[in-house]
PDB file of C-alpha atoms in Angstrom:
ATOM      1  CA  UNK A  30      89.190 -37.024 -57.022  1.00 62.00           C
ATOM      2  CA  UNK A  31      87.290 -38.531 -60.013  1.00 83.00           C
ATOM      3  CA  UNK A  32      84.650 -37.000 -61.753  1.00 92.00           C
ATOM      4  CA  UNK A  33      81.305 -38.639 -61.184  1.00 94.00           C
ATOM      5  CA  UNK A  34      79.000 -39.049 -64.259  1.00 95.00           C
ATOM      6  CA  UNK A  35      75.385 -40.058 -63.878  1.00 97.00           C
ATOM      7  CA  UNK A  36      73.378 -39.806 -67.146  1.00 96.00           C
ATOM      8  CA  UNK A  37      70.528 -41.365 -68.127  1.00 97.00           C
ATOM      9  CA  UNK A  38      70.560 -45.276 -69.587  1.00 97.00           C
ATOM     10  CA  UNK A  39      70.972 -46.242 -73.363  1.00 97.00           C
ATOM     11  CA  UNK A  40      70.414 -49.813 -74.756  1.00 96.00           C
ATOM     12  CA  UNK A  41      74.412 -50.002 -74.285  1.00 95.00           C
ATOM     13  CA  UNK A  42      73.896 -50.100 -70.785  1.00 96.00           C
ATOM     14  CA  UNK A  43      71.573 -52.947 -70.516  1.00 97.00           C
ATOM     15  CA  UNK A  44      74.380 -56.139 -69.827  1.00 97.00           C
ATOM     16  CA  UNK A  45      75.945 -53.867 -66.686  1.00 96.00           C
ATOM     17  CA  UNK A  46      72.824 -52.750 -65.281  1.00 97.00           C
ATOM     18  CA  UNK A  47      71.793 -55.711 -65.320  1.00 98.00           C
ATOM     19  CA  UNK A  48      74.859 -57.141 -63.403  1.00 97.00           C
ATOM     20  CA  UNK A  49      73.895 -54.299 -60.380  1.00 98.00           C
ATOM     21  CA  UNK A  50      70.819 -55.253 -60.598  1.00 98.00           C
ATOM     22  CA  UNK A  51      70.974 -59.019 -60.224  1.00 98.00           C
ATOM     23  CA  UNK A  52      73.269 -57.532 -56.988  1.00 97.00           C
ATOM     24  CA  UNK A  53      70.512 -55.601 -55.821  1.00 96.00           C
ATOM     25  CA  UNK A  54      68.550 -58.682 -55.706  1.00 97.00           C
ATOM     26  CA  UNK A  55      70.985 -60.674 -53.504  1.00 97.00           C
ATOM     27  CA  UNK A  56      71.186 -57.909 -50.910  1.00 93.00           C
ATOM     28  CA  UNK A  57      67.490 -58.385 -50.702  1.00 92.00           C
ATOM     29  CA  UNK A  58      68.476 -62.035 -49.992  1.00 94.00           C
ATOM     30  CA  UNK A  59      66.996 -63.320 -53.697  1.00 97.00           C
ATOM     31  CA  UNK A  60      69.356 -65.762 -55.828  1.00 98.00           C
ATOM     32  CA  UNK A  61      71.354 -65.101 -58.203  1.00 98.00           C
ATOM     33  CA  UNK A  62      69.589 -65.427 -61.185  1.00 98.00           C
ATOM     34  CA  UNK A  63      71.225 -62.798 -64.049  1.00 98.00           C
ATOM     35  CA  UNK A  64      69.243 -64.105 -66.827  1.00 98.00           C
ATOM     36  CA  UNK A  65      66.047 -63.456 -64.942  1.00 98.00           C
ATOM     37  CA  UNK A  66      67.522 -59.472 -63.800  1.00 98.00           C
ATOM     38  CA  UNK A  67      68.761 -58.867 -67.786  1.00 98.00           C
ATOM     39  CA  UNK A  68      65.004 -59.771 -69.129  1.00 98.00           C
ATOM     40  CA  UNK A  69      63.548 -57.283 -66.175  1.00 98.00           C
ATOM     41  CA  UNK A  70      65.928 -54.861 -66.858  1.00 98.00           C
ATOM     42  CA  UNK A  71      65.549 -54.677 -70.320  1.00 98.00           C
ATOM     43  CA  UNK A  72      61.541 -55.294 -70.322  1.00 98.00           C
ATOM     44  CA  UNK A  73      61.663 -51.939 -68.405  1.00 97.00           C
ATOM     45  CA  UNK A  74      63.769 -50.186 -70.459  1.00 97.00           C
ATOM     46  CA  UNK A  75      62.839 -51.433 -73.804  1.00 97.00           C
ATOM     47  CA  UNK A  76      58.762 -50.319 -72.841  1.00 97.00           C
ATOM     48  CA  UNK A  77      59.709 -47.205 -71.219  1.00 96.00           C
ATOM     49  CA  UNK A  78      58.016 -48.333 -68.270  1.00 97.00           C
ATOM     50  CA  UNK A  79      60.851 -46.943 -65.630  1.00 97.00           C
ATOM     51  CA  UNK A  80      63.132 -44.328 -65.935  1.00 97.00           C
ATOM     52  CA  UNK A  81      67.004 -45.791 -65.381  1.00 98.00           C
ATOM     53  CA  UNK A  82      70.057 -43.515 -64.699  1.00 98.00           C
ATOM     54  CA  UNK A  83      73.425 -44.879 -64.493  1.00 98.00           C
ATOM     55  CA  UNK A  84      76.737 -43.246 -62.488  1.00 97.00           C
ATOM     56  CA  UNK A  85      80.371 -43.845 -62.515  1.00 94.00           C
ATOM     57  CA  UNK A  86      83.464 -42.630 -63.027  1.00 89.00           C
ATOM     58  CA  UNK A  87      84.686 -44.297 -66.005  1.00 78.00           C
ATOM     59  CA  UNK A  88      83.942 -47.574 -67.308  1.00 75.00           C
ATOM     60  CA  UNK A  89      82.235 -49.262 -66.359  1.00 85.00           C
ATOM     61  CA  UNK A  90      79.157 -48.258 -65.001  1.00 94.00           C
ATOM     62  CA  UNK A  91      79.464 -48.550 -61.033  1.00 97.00           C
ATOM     63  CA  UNK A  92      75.696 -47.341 -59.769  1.00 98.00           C
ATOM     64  CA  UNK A  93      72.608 -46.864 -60.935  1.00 98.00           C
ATOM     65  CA  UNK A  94      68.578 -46.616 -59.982  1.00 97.00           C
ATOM     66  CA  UNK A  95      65.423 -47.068 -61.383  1.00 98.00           C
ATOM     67  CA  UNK A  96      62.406 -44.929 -60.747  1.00 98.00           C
ATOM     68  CA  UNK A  97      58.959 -45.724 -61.640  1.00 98.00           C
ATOM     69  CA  UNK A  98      56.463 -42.961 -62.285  1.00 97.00           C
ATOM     70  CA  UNK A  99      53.156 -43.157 -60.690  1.00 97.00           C
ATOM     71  CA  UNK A 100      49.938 -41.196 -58.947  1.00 97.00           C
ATOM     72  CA  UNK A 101      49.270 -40.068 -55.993  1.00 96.00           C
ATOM     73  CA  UNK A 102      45.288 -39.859 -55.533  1.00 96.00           C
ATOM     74  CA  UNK A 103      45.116 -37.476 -52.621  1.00 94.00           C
ATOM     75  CA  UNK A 104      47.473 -35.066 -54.348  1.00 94.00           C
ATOM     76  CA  UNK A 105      45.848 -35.719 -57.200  1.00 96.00           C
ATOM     77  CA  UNK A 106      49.365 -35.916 -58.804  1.00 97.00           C
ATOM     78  CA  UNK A 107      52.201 -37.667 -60.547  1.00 97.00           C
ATOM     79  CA  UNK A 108      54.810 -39.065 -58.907  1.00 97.00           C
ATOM     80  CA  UNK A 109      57.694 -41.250 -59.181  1.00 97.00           C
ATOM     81  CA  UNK A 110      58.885 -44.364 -56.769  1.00 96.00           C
ATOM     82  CA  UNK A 111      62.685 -44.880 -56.766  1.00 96.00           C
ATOM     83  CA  UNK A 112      62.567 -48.412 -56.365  1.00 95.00           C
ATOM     84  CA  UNK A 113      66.070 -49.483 -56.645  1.00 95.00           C
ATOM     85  CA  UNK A 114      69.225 -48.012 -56.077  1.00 96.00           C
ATOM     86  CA  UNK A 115      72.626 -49.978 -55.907  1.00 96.00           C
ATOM     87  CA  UNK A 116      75.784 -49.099 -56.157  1.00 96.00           C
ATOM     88  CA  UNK A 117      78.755 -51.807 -56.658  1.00 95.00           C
ATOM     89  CA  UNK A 118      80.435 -52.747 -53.363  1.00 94.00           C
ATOM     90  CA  UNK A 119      84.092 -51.397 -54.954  1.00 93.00           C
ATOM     91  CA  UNK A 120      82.600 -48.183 -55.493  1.00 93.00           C
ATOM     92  CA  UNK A 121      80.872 -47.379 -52.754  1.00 92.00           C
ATOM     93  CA  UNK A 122      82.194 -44.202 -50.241  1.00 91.00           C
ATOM     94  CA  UNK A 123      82.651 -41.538 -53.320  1.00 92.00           C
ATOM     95  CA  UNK A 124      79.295 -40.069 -53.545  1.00 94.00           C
ATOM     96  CA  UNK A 125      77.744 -42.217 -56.430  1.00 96.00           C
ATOM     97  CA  UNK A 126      74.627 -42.822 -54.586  1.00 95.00           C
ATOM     98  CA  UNK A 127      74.365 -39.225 -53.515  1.00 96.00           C
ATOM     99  CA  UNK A 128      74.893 -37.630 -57.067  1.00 97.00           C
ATOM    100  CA  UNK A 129      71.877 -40.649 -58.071  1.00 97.00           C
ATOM    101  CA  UNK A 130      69.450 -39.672 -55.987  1.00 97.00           C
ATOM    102  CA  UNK A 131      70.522 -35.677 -56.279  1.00 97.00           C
ATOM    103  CA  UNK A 132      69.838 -36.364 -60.362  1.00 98.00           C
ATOM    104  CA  UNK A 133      66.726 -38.455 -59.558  1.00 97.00           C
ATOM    105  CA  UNK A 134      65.253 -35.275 -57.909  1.00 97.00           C
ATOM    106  CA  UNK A 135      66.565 -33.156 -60.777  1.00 97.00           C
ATOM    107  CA  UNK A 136      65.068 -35.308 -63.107  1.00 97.00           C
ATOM    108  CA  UNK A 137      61.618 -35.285 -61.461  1.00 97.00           C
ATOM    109  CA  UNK A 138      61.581 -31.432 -60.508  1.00 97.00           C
ATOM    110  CA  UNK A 139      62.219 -30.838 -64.469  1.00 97.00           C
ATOM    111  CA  UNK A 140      59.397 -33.249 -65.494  1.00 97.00           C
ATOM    112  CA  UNK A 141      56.909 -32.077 -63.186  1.00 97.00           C
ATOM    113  CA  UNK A 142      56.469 -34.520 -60.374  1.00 97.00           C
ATOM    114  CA  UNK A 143      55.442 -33.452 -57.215  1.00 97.00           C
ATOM    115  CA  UNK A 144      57.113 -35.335 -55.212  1.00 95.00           C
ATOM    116  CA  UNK A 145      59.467 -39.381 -55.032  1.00 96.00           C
ATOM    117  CA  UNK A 146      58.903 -41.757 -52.670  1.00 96.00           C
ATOM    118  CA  UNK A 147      61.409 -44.679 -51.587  1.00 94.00           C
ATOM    119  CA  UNK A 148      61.316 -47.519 -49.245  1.00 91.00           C
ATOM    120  CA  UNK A 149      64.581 -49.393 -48.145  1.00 89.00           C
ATOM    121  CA  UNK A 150      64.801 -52.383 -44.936  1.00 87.00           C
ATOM    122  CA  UNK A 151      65.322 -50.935 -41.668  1.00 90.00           C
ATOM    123  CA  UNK A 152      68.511 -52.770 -41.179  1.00 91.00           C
ATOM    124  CA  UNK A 153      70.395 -50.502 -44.137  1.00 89.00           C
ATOM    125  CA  UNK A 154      71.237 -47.599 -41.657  1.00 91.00           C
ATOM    126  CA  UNK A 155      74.413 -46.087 -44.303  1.00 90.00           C
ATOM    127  CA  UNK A 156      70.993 -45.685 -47.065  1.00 90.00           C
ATOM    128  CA  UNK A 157      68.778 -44.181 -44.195  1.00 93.00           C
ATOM    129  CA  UNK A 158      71.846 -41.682 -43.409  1.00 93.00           C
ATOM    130  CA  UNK A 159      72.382 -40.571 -47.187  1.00 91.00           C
ATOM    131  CA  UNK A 160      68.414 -40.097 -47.733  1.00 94.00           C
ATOM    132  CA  UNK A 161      68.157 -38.452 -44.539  1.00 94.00           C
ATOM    133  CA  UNK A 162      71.261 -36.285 -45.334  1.00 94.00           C
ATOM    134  CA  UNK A 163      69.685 -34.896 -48.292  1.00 94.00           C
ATOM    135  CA  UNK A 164      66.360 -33.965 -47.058  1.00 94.00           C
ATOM    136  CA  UNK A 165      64.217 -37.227 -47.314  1.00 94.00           C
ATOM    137  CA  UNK A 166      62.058 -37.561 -44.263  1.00 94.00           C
ATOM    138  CA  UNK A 167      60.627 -40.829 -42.962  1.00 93.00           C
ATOM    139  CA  UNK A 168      57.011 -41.115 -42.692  1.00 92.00           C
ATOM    140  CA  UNK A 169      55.899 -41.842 -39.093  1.00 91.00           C
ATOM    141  CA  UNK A 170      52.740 -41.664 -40.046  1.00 91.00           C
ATOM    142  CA  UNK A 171      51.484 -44.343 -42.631  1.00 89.00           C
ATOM    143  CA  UNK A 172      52.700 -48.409 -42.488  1.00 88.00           C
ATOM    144  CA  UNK A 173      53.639 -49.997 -45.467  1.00 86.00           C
ATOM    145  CA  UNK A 174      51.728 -53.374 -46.274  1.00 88.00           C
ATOM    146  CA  UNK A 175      52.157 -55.535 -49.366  1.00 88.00           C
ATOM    147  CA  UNK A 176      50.915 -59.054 -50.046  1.00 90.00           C
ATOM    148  CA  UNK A 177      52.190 -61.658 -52.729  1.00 89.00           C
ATOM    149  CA  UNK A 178      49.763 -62.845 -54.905  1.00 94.00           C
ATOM    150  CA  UNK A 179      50.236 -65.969 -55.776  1.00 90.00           C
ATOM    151  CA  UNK A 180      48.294 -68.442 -59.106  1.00 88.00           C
TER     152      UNK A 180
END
């Protein structure tokens, strides 16, 4: 079995992030569009405005996710969103998503956060399993609304 490395991103890691993400984005049924993931990818990175941590087992990078620290006004508390999580079709099955979202939680217990918050579609059941599996409980309590603003 293969060692599984998850680290946090450099400026290196830019170009293959970006290929996951631009992934990510079709499985939410966008377009292709790798020009437009690179510039969000690196926008993020290069104004420290998410935290990215990548995972593989050698070269190239296979996983990653991005996390997004925020508030929560009742707790009256930072916390952080993991907003994306992908990891490449060929690599999926050996725990990279699991040792992610294990060093996610490390990441915000060691920076103070009280607590991470994730959304994913209803139809990915193998995500729902892994959070699930590691202690993440649904909330049965609040809905989730957005709404596109539009110029």
């Amino acid at each position: 079995m293969k060692t599984i490395v998850v680290r946090p991103a450099v400026a290196a890691d830019i170009d293959p992030i970006a290929s996951l993400f631009d992934a990510y984005r079709q499985f939410y049924g966008q377009p292709a569009d790798l020009a437009l993931a690179r510039r969000f990818i690196a926008d993020r990175f290069g104004k420290q405005e998410s935290v990215l941590l990548v995972a593989g087992t050698g070269a190239p990078i296979a996983a990653f996710c991005q996390l997004y620290p925020t508030f929560c006004s009742v707790e009256a508390r930072k916390i952080l969103t993991l907003y994306d999580l992908f990891v490449a079709p060929a690599a999926r099955q050996h725990g990279l998503g699991r040792a992610l979202l294990l060093a996610a939680e490390q990441f915000a217990k060691d920076e103070g956060y009280a607590r991470m918050d994730l959304t994913t579609a209803r139809t990915n059941a193998p995500a729902q399993a892994l959070y699930e599996s590691l202690g993440w409980q649904r909330d049965e309590v609040f809905f989730a609304y957005n709404r596109h603003i539009r110029p």
